[in-house]
Amino acid sequence: MFMVSRWEPNARERLVEAALALYVEHGFEQTTVVEIAKRAGLAERTFFRYFTDKREVLFSGAELLEELLVEALRTVPDSVAPIDAVARALNTSARIFEERRDFAIRRQSVIAANRELQERELIKLASLSSALAKGLRARGTDELAADLVANAGIAVFKIAFERWIASGGTDDLAHLFDKCFAELKVVTGEGD
Amino acid sequence: MFMVSRWEPNARERLVEAALALYVEHGFEQTTVVEIAKRAGLAERTFFRYFTDKREVLFSGAELLEELLVEALRTVPDSVAPIDAVARALNTSARIFEERRDFAIRRQSVIAANRELQERELIKLASLSSALAKGLRARGTDELAADLVANAGIAVFKIAFERWIASGGTDDLAHLFDKCFAELKVVTGEGD
DNA sequence: TACACTGATGTCAGCGACTGCCATCGCACT
DNA sequence: AGTGCGATGGCAGTCGCTGACATCAGTGTA
């Protein structure tokens, strides 16, 4: 049935695009939700039906990433050491970002310029970490080790991603993950 | 000179105490800045002269901690491996928390109950991490290693602190730091 | 003594984020 | 025709936060 809906479709996507464009153009703080909604052809009230707040519009993809990583972790044989299992899970996600390189770069430039957005990003990463820790526990890793490995894995993710963005998305993200994991093993292996 | 000031002294501390008490009693969201100010015998406007926002009142000690850790790191001989240098710096700070055990516990219970506060805590930890990384670079550690070690160190701090709070402050925080660093070396040392 | 100066505070108006409540109105189903 | 559903709009109100200006005790100075 070809039916002409009462409203334009993809309201959510339109809001994300409108928000990102305005954030890039005028900055996050200088952009009001009314402006975003207007640009998407909607009312302010509707924005808040799709996103809990003005920041969330840039982070709605995080749940997807979390599910992806948890699922990837589940498929790694239990015989693989926790840290390597997390490394493999992260590598699985590299494609996703490389496929949306331009979006990722624009988005990250906005986040880098605003502290509130950095806060939101950090809590999303923390949520990722706790999901990974849960996944590790399900594989038999003990509590403390799971927390440590998950947090270290997220640290690697953050640092590698940062460098990938800094390269303009030209570096190979999966290789950066590997490089960081390798370096992590080196720097935690020395000493006492 | 004994002079009777026009206003009660320690406005800042009064605001912190009033805020913490109200956050504990009614929760963070349910508490308005007007209430905090009133309880401290001040006006709302004055609150915002001392703290940039409603959350910051629980995090004003963070700069102090950052300075302490950076200074502690500076005093560790360059011959000590980066990860161990960070471990020593963290151990230096254990006393501080144990001396304010009750305050730390009340504060943490409020933070645990509110997402916005967790965001603020995470960005303070990230700031700590970047300060440590800078300190490591000053000791000759290269960029990537410094970032990794600093982030790993902060992860340890977070995890150990979490467990210390969970113990009601009865565990020895410095020992928890050591235990986490030791475990970190184990879990990153296995595998490929 | 008089007077200007400072610094911590108060008052007030106003913006923007966010919420609750109710209205609208195509569409589907009966 | 009637009834309910779902996505949206409109509106009023609260609260976080800011800028501009007023207040006034104490300090220094002519």
Tab-separated table of C-alpha atoms (C1' of nucleotides) in Angstrom:
chain	number	residue	atom	x	y	z
A	1	MET	CA	0.000	0.000	0.000
A	2	PHE	CA	1.460	3.343	-0.935
A	3	MET	CA	0.062	5.582	1.633
A	4	VAL	CA	0.979	9.193	2.067
A	5	SER	CA	1.575	9.573	5.730
A	6	ARG	CA	0.372	12.504	7.636
A	7	TRP	CA	3.954	13.470	8.466
A	8	GLU	CA	7.323	13.297	6.787
A	9	PRO	CA	9.057	10.046	7.746
A	10	ASN	CA	12.351	9.654	9.628
A	11	ALA	CA	11.711	12.373	12.150
A	12	ARG	CA	14.443	10.984	14.361
A	13	GLU	CA	17.095	11.026	11.657
A	14	ARG	CA	16.081	14.501	10.576
A	15	LEU	CA	16.574	15.698	14.125
A	16	VAL	CA	20.038	14.136	14.332
A	17	GLU	CA	21.115	15.693	11.058
A	18	ALA	CA	19.693	19.082	11.941
A	19	ALA	CA	21.348	19.039	15.343
A	20	LEU	CA	24.760	17.969	14.067
A	21	ALA	CA	24.677	20.576	11.318
A	22	LEU	CA	23.795	23.348	13.750
A	23	TYR	CA	26.296	22.187	16.356
A	24	VAL	CA	29.034	22.236	13.733
A	25	GLU	CA	27.969	25.607	12.406
A	26	HIS	CA	27.286	27.579	15.578
A	27	GLY	CA	28.571	25.388	18.378
A	28	PHE	CA	26.652	23.273	20.857
A	29	GLU	CA	25.845	25.911	23.451
A	30	GLN	CA	24.813	28.515	20.924
A	31	THR	CA	22.274	26.179	19.378
A	32	THR	CA	18.800	26.032	20.926
A	33	VAL	CA	16.530	23.038	20.775
A	34	VAL	CA	13.873	25.227	19.149
A	35	GLU	CA	16.270	25.876	16.269
A	36	ILE	CA	17.037	22.190	15.844
A	37	ALA	CA	13.382	21.265	15.817
A	38	LYS	CA	12.494	24.038	13.412
A	39	ARG	CA	15.239	22.952	11.022
A	40	ALA	CA	13.868	19.408	11.143
A	41	GLY	CA	10.356	20.710	10.521
A	42	LEU	CA	9.145	19.776	13.987
A	43	ALA	CA	8.248	21.385	17.275
A	44	GLU	CA	10.546	21.613	20.282
A	45	ARG	CA	8.228	19.295	22.175
A	46	THR	CA	8.753	16.576	19.603
A	47	PHE	CA	12.534	16.753	19.973
A	48	PHE	CA	12.161	15.800	23.606
A	49	ARG	CA	9.993	12.846	22.686
A	50	TYR	CA	12.885	11.339	20.712
A	51	PHE	CA	15.791	12.405	22.893
A	52	THR	CA	15.960	12.797	26.618
A	53	ASP	CA	18.049	15.925	26.300
A	54	LYS	CA	19.939	18.193	23.956
A	55	ARG	CA	23.098	16.100	24.194
A	56	GLU	CA	21.599	12.696	23.593
A	57	VAL	CA	20.947	13.459	19.954
A	58	LEU	CA	24.654	12.823	19.306
A	59	PHE	CA	24.788	9.580	21.284
A	60	SER	CA	21.802	7.544	20.215
A	61	GLY	CA	24.115	5.145	18.394
A	62	ALA	CA	25.792	4.056	21.611
A	63	GLU	CA	23.269	1.369	22.527
A	64	LEU	CA	23.839	-0.219	19.136
A	65	LEU	CA	27.585	-0.258	19.673
A	66	GLU	CA	27.104	-1.745	23.110
A	67	GLU	CA	24.960	-4.566	21.786
A	68	LEU	CA	27.426	-5.191	19.003
A	69	LEU	CA	30.393	-5.447	21.344
A	70	VAL	CA	28.580	-7.653	23.823
A	71	GLU	CA	27.471	-9.974	21.047
A	72	ALA	CA	30.979	-10.064	19.590
A	73	LEU	CA	32.387	-10.888	22.990
A	74	ARG	CA	29.916	-13.736	23.367
A	75	THR	CA	31.187	-15.417	20.212
A	76	VAL	CA	34.806	-15.503	21.399
A	77	PRO	CA	35.768	-18.953	22.758
A	78	ASP	CA	36.099	-19.050	26.528
A	79	SER	CA	39.624	-20.367	26.136
A	80	VAL	CA	40.773	-16.960	24.931
A	81	ALA	CA	42.194	-14.767	27.683
A	82	PRO	CA	39.848	-11.936	28.764
A	83	ILE	CA	42.035	-9.140	27.482
A	84	ASP	CA	42.311	-10.777	24.091
A	85	ALA	CA	38.615	-11.474	23.986
A	86	VAL	CA	37.927	-7.777	24.513
A	87	ALA	CA	40.493	-6.933	21.865
A	88	ARG	CA	38.697	-9.160	19.369
A	89	ALA	CA	35.336	-7.663	20.245
A	90	LEU	CA	36.653	-4.148	19.690
A	91	ASN	CA	38.155	-5.108	16.356
A	92	THR	CA	34.723	-6.221	15.265
A	93	SER	CA	33.460	-2.669	15.657
A	94	ALA	CA	36.181	-0.979	13.645
A	95	ARG	CA	34.274	-1.372	10.373
A	96	ILE	CA	31.264	0.476	11.718
A	97	PHE	CA	33.219	3.624	12.330
A	98	GLU	CA	35.163	3.463	9.105
A	99	GLU	CA	31.930	3.173	7.181
A	100	ARG	CA	30.692	6.385	8.778
A	101	ARG	CA	34.006	8.164	8.776
A	102	ASP	CA	32.737	11.607	7.831
A	103	PHE	CA	29.904	11.529	10.308
A	104	ALA	CA	32.271	10.351	13.031
A	105	ILE	CA	34.707	13.149	12.340
A	106	ARG	CA	32.112	15.907	12.347
A	107	ARG	CA	30.537	14.509	15.466
A	108	GLN	CA	33.855	14.241	17.265
A	109	SER	CA	34.838	17.794	16.402
A	110	VAL	CA	31.674	19.007	18.097
A	111	ILE	CA	32.255	16.861	21.153
A	112	ALA	CA	35.859	17.966	21.441
A	113	ALA	CA	34.688	21.562	21.648
A	114	ASN	CA	32.219	21.106	24.473
A	115	ARG	CA	32.637	19.841	27.981
A	116	GLU	CA	29.047	18.785	28.528
A	117	LEU	CA	29.259	16.564	25.485
A	118	GLN	CA	32.500	15.073	26.736
A	119	GLU	CA	30.747	14.191	29.967
A	120	ARG	CA	28.033	12.396	28.073
A	121	GLU	CA	30.603	10.561	25.984
A	122	LEU	CA	32.456	9.418	29.078
A	123	ILE	CA	29.362	7.985	30.688
A	124	LYS	CA	28.510	6.142	27.509
A	125	LEU	CA	32.004	4.650	27.554
A	126	ALA	CA	31.543	3.729	31.207
A	127	SER	CA	28.308	2.012	30.326
A	128	LEU	CA	30.150	0.137	27.585
A	129	SER	CA	32.778	-0.864	30.082
A	130	SER	CA	30.267	-2.225	32.509
A	131	ALA	CA	28.530	-4.173	29.756
A	132	LEU	CA	31.856	-5.712	28.757
A	133	ALA	CA	32.640	-6.571	32.369
A	134	LYS	CA	29.304	-8.327	32.627
A	135	GLY	CA	30.075	-10.243	29.455
A	136	LEU	CA	33.448	-11.271	30.811
A	137	ARG	CA	31.908	-12.501	34.048
A	138	ALA	CA	29.570	-14.626	31.975
A	139	ARG	CA	32.654	-16.255	30.505
A	140	GLY	CA	33.956	-17.120	33.934
A	141	THR	CA	36.280	-14.192	34.538
A	142	ASP	CA	36.240	-13.159	38.162
A	143	GLU	CA	34.804	-9.869	39.292
A	144	LEU	CA	37.943	-7.821	39.819
A	145	ALA	CA	39.684	-9.073	36.694
A	146	ALA	CA	36.571	-8.434	34.631
A	147	ASP	CA	36.312	-4.840	35.828
A	148	LEU	CA	39.984	-4.199	35.198
A	149	VAL	CA	40.038	-5.748	31.743
A	150	ALA	CA	36.831	-4.004	30.699
A	151	ASN	CA	38.101	-0.640	31.854
A	152	ALA	CA	41.458	-1.172	30.222
A	153	GLY	CA	39.713	-2.206	27.023
A	154	ILE	CA	37.643	0.940	27.019
A	155	ALA	CA	40.750	3.006	27.658
A	156	VAL	CA	42.297	1.419	24.585
A	157	PHE	CA	39.163	2.111	22.605
A	158	LYS	CA	39.185	5.737	23.613
A	159	ILE	CA	42.866	6.296	22.929
A	160	ALA	CA	42.874	4.466	19.601
A	161	PHE	CA	39.707	6.196	18.447
A	162	GLU	CA	41.156	9.563	19.379
A	163	ARG	CA	44.205	8.857	17.258
A	164	TRP	CA	42.119	7.583	14.407
A	165	ILE	CA	40.155	10.821	14.370
A	166	ALA	CA	43.374	12.807	14.603
A	167	SER	CA	44.555	11.047	11.458
A	168	GLY	CA	41.433	12.232	9.704
A	169	GLY	CA	40.210	8.662	9.554
A	170	THR	CA	43.055	7.622	7.262
A	171	ASP	CA	44.692	5.200	9.702
A	172	ASP	CA	43.347	1.678	10.013
A	173	LEU	CA	41.275	1.670	13.186
A	174	ALA	CA	41.619	-2.059	13.814
A	175	HIS	CA	45.389	-1.762	13.570
A	176	LEU	CA	45.322	1.096	16.062
A	177	PHE	CA	43.361	-1.088	18.474
A	178	ASP	CA	45.948	-3.852	18.115
A	179	LYS	CA	48.816	-1.426	18.535
A	180	CYS	CA	47.326	-0.026	21.731
A	181	PHE	CA	46.642	-3.445	23.197
A	182	ALA	CA	50.204	-4.493	22.389
A	183	GLU	CA	51.599	-1.358	23.982
A	184	LEU	CA	49.366	-1.847	27.008
A	185	LYS	CA	50.880	-5.269	27.550
A	186	VAL	CA	54.348	-3.774	27.339
A	187	VAL	CA	53.749	-0.918	29.762
A	188	THR	CA	51.997	-3.041	32.358
A	189	GLY	CA	54.547	-5.811	32.082
A	190	GLU	CA	57.624	-3.919	33.231
A	191	GLY	CA	58.673	-2.974	36.739
A	192	ASP	CA	58.443	-4.717	40.103
B	1	MET	CA	42.373	42.275	65.352
B	2	PHE	CA	39.126	40.673	66.351
B	3	MET	CA	36.710	42.076	63.898
B	4	VAL	CA	33.152	41.011	63.539
B	5	SER	CA	32.669	40.610	59.831
B	6	ARG	CA	29.577	41.710	58.092
B	7	TRP	CA	28.851	38.111	57.064
B	8	GLU	CA	29.328	34.707	58.578
B	9	PRO	CA	32.640	33.257	57.446
B	10	ASN	CA	33.208	30.078	55.385
B	11	ALA	CA	30.379	30.646	52.963
B	12	ARG	CA	31.879	28.083	50.607
B	13	GLU	CA	32.051	25.327	53.194
B	14	ARG	CA	28.549	26.100	54.404
B	15	LEU	CA	27.301	25.683	50.861
B	16	VAL	CA	29.046	22.339	50.480
B	17	GLU	CA	27.637	21.045	53.744
B	18	ALA	CA	24.154	22.307	53.000
B	19	ALA	CA	24.201	20.796	49.527
B	20	LEU	CA	25.488	17.415	50.634
B	21	ALA	CA	22.957	17.240	53.458
B	22	LEU	CA	20.067	18.062	51.145
B	23	TYR	CA	21.288	15.731	48.407
B	24	VAL	CA	21.454	12.911	50.926
B	25	GLU	CA	18.076	13.736	52.392
B	26	HIS	CA	15.971	14.432	49.298
B	27	GLY	CA	18.155	13.364	46.408
B	28	PHE	CA	20.087	15.504	43.947
B	29	GLU	CA	17.324	16.255	41.464
B	30	GLN	CA	14.748	17.043	44.099
B	31	THR	CA	16.998	19.647	45.660
B	32	THR	CA	16.909	23.174	44.256
B	33	VAL	CA	19.782	25.607	44.404
B	34	VAL	CA	17.508	28.051	46.191
B	35	GLU	CA	17.078	25.529	49.001
B	36	ILE	CA	20.799	24.950	49.298
B	37	ALA	CA	21.512	28.651	49.439
B	38	LYS	CA	18.761	29.276	51.952
B	39	ARG	CA	20.071	26.521	54.197
B	40	ALA	CA	23.517	28.079	54.047
B	41	GLY	CA	22.023	31.483	54.842
B	42	LEU	CA	22.813	32.886	51.424
B	43	ALA	CA	21.085	33.825	48.194
B	44	GLU	CA	20.904	31.625	45.123
B	45	ARG	CA	23.070	34.079	43.224
B	46	THR	CA	25.852	33.625	45.739
B	47	PHE	CA	25.878	29.875	45.226
B	48	PHE	CA	26.715	30.450	41.580
B	49	ARG	CA	29.544	32.763	42.527
B	50	TYR	CA	31.260	29.893	44.351
B	51	PHE	CA	30.321	27.015	42.060
B	52	THR	CA	29.830	26.977	38.343
B	53	ASP	CA	26.827	24.696	38.643
B	54	LYS	CA	24.725	22.593	40.972
B	55	ARG	CA	26.961	19.550	40.555
B	56	GLU	CA	30.307	21.206	41.099
B	57	VAL	CA	29.631	21.692	44.791
B	58	LEU	CA	30.486	17.993	45.262
B	59	PHE	CA	33.652	18.121	43.180
B	60	SER	CA	35.552	21.164	44.299
B	61	GLY	CA	38.146	18.909	45.948
B	62	ALA	CA	39.198	17.433	42.628
B	63	GLU	CA	41.708	20.107	41.716
B	64	LEU	CA	43.429	19.517	45.021
B	65	LEU	CA	43.661	15.799	44.340
B	66	GLU	CA	45.001	16.479	40.872
B	67	GLU	CA	47.744	18.725	42.190
B	68	LEU	CA	48.592	16.201	44.861
B	69	LEU	CA	48.924	13.347	42.387
B	70	VAL	CA	50.953	15.356	39.905
B	71	GLU	CA	53.298	16.497	42.648
B	72	ALA	CA	53.621	12.950	43.971
B	73	LEU	CA	54.404	11.708	40.491
B	74	ARG	CA	57.087	14.332	40.113
B	75	THR	CA	58.936	13.052	43.156
B	76	VAL	CA	59.193	9.485	41.851
B	77	PRO	CA	62.641	8.778	40.338
B	78	ASP	CA	62.648	8.576	36.552
B	79	SER	CA	64.131	5.116	36.776
B	80	VAL	CA	60.843	3.731	38.062
B	81	ALA	CA	58.626	2.288	35.327
B	82	PRO	CA	55.652	4.531	34.417
B	83	ILE	CA	53.026	2.143	35.710
B	84	ASP	CA	54.780	1.829	39.032
B	85	ALA	CA	55.283	5.552	39.244
B	86	VAL	CA	51.557	6.064	38.874
B	87	ALA	CA	50.930	3.355	41.469
B	88	ARG	CA	53.132	5.191	43.946
B	89	ALA	CA	51.432	8.487	43.236
B	90	LEU	CA	48.021	6.979	43.865
B	91	ASN	CA	49.169	5.407	47.102
B	92	THR	CA	50.129	8.859	48.275
B	93	SER	CA	46.516	9.943	48.062
B	94	ALA	CA	45.040	7.061	50.036
B	95	ARG	CA	45.423	8.889	53.350
B	96	ILE	CA	43.386	11.850	52.176
B	97	PHE	CA	40.321	9.736	51.608
B	98	GLU	CA	40.702	7.696	54.754
B	99	GLU	CA	40.897	10.871	56.780
B	100	ARG	CA	37.558	11.985	55.344
B	101	ARG	CA	35.963	8.581	55.280
B	102	ASP	CA	32.482	9.605	56.370
B	103	PHE	CA	32.328	12.532	54.007
B	104	ALA	CA	33.543	10.327	51.147
B	105	ILE	CA	30.902	7.712	51.840
B	106	ARG	CA	27.995	10.139	52.007
B	107	ARG	CA	29.219	11.910	48.912
B	108	GLN	CA	29.603	8.682	46.990
B	109	SER	CA	26.135	7.472	47.909
B	110	VAL	CA	24.693	10.626	46.387
B	111	ILE	CA	26.780	10.279	43.241
B	112	ALA	CA	25.843	6.626	42.851
B	113	ALA	CA	22.179	7.601	42.821
B	114	ASN	CA	22.420	10.192	40.064
B	115	ARG	CA	23.571	9.975	36.507
B	116	GLU	CA	24.427	13.639	36.063
B	117	LEU	CA	26.758	13.432	39.023
B	118	GLN	CA	28.379	10.324	37.612
B	119	GLU	CA	29.045	12.240	34.415
B	120	ARG	CA	30.754	14.971	36.350
B	121	GLU	CA	32.805	12.447	38.278
B	122	LEU	CA	33.933	10.764	35.094
B	123	ILE	CA	35.137	13.982	33.536
B	124	LYS	CA	37.054	14.808	36.687
B	125	LEU	CA	38.731	11.417	36.461
B	126	ALA	CA	39.483	12.054	32.803
B	127	SER	CA	41.058	15.343	33.740
B	128	LEU	CA	43.122	13.515	36.346
B	129	SER	CA	44.173	11.025	33.716
B	130	SER	CA	45.307	13.689	31.346
B	131	ALA	CA	47.266	15.426	34.101
B	132	LEU	CA	49.002	12.148	34.926
B	133	ALA	CA	49.785	11.548	31.260
B	134	LYS	CA	51.355	14.975	31.070
B	135	GLY	CA	53.415	14.198	34.152
B	136	LEU	CA	54.568	10.933	32.615
B	137	ARG	CA	55.606	12.641	29.415
B	138	ALA	CA	57.665	15.028	31.498
B	139	ARG	CA	59.519	11.977	32.805
B	140	GLY	CA	60.327	10.848	29.285
B	141	THR	CA	57.513	8.386	28.692
B	142	ASP	CA	56.359	8.516	25.107
B	143	GLU	CA	52.939	9.813	24.154
B	144	LEU	CA	51.044	6.582	23.575
B	145	ALA	CA	52.476	4.803	26.593
B	146	ALA	CA	51.757	7.805	28.795
B	147	ASP	CA	48.116	7.911	27.711
B	148	LEU	CA	47.698	4.179	28.247
B	149	VAL	CA	49.363	4.100	31.633
B	150	ALA	CA	47.503	7.164	32.857
B	151	ASN	CA	44.145	5.754	31.778
B	152	ALA	CA	44.939	2.374	33.272
B	153	GLY	CA	45.987	4.071	36.485
B	154	ILE	CA	42.732	5.968	36.669
B	155	ALA	CA	40.811	2.773	35.998
B	156	VAL	CA	42.586	1.211	38.950
B	157	PHE	CA	41.803	4.236	41.068
B	158	LYS	CA	38.144	4.050	40.170
B	159	ILE	CA	37.822	0.330	40.760
B	160	ALA	CA	39.750	0.298	44.008
B	161	PHE	CA	37.894	3.320	45.324
B	162	GLU	CA	34.585	1.726	44.450
B	163	ARG	CA	35.532	-1.353	46.436
B	164	TRP	CA	36.795	0.696	49.330
B	165	ILE	CA	33.455	2.502	49.533
B	166	ALA	CA	31.641	-0.818	49.253
B	167	SER	CA	33.577	-2.022	52.286
B	168	GLY	CA	32.282	0.974	54.202
B	169	GLY	CA	35.785	2.376	54.292
B	170	THR	CA	37.042	-0.475	56.428
B	171	ASP	CA	39.467	-1.896	53.864
B	172	ASP	CA	42.895	-0.358	53.478
B	173	LEU	CA	42.677	1.815	50.382
B	174	ALA	CA	46.395	1.716	49.622
B	175	HIS	CA	46.302	-2.074	49.729
B	176	LEU	CA	43.374	-2.088	47.333
B	177	PHE	CA	45.366	0.084	44.932
B	178	ASP	CA	48.261	-2.367	45.110
B	179	LYS	CA	46.002	-5.341	44.671
B	180	CYS	CA	44.410	-3.824	41.573
B	181	PHE	CA	47.730	-2.909	40.016
B	182	ALA	CA	48.986	-6.424	40.652
B	183	GLU	CA	45.878	-7.931	39.114
B	184	LEU	CA	46.139	-5.580	36.159
B	185	LYS	CA	49.614	-6.883	35.437
B	186	VAL	CA	48.323	-10.424	35.574
B	187	VAL	CA	45.361	-9.923	33.277
B	188	THR	CA	47.281	-7.948	30.660
B	189	GLY	CA	50.178	-10.365	30.738
B	190	GLU	CA	48.428	-13.487	29.586
B	191	GLY	CA	47.430	-14.532	26.092
B	192	ASP	CA	49.006	-14.011	22.658
C	1	DT	C1'	36.397	63.978	59.552
C	2	DA	C1'	34.844	63.207	55.005
C	3	DC	C1'	34.899	60.629	50.992
C	4	DA	C1'	35.897	57.484	47.519
C	5	DC	C1'	36.993	52.334	46.899
C	6	DT	C1'	36.609	47.459	47.488
C	7	DG	C1'	34.545	43.053	48.001
C	8	DA	C1'	31.062	39.920	49.359
C	9	DT	C1'	26.474	39.760	48.999
C	10	DG	C1'	21.502	40.626	47.480
C	11	DT	C1'	17.763	41.672	43.934
C	12	DC	C1'	15.706	41.318	39.682
C	13	DA	C1'	14.820	40.320	34.959
C	14	DG	C1'	15.347	37.083	31.542
C	15	DC	C1'	16.779	32.988	28.606
C	16	DG	C1'	16.828	28.296	27.605
C	17	DA	C1'	16.318	23.299	28.953
C	18	DC	C1'	12.971	20.254	30.095
C	19	DT	C1'	8.130	18.367	31.715
C	20	DG	C1'	3.135	17.575	32.254
C	21	DC	C1'	-1.169	18.050	30.319
C	22	DC	C1'	-4.370	18.433	26.886
C	23	DA	C1'	-5.702	19.096	21.947
C	24	DT	C1'	-5.458	17.687	17.143
C	25	DC	C1'	-6.302	14.641	13.424
C	26	DG	C1'	-5.180	11.164	9.871
C	27	DC	C1'	-5.461	6.273	9.942
C	28	DA	C1'	-6.944	1.481	11.079
C	29	DC	C1'	-10.063	-1.599	12.800
C	30	DT	C1'	-14.757	-2.956	13.720
D	1	DA	C1'	-20.471	5.716	11.608
D	2	DG	C1'	-17.968	4.963	15.613
D	3	DT	C1'	-13.951	4.089	18.356
D	4	DG	C1'	-9.283	3.901	19.530
D	5	DC	C1'	-4.304	4.693	18.299
D	6	DG	C1'	-0.184	7.150	17.416
D	7	DA	C1'	2.608	10.994	16.156
D	8	DT	C1'	2.582	15.559	16.694
D	9	DG	C1'	1.671	20.576	18.370
D	10	DG	C1'	0.652	24.126	21.896
D	11	DC	C1'	0.965	26.001	26.341
D	12	DA	C1'	2.064	26.830	30.937
D	13	DG	C1'	5.215	26.210	34.441
D	14	DT	C1'	9.673	24.910	37.075
D	15	DC	C1'	14.400	25.221	37.492
D	16	DG	C1'	19.304	26.032	36.284
D	17	DC	C1'	22.044	29.675	35.254
D	18	DT	C1'	23.599	34.646	33.801
D	19	DG	C1'	24.093	39.690	33.409
D	20	DA	C1'	23.333	44.112	35.315
D	21	DC	C1'	22.821	46.835	39.051
D	22	DA	C1'	22.220	47.939	44.099
D	23	DT	C1'	23.841	47.608	48.948
D	24	DC	C1'	26.790	48.428	52.621
D	25	DA	C1'	30.555	47.340	56.229
D	26	DG	C1'	35.184	47.976	56.399
D	27	DT	C1'	39.622	50.163	54.486
D	28	DG	C1'	42.494	53.434	53.002
D	29	DT	C1'	43.401	58.279	52.072
D	30	DA	C1'	43.191	63.247	51.574
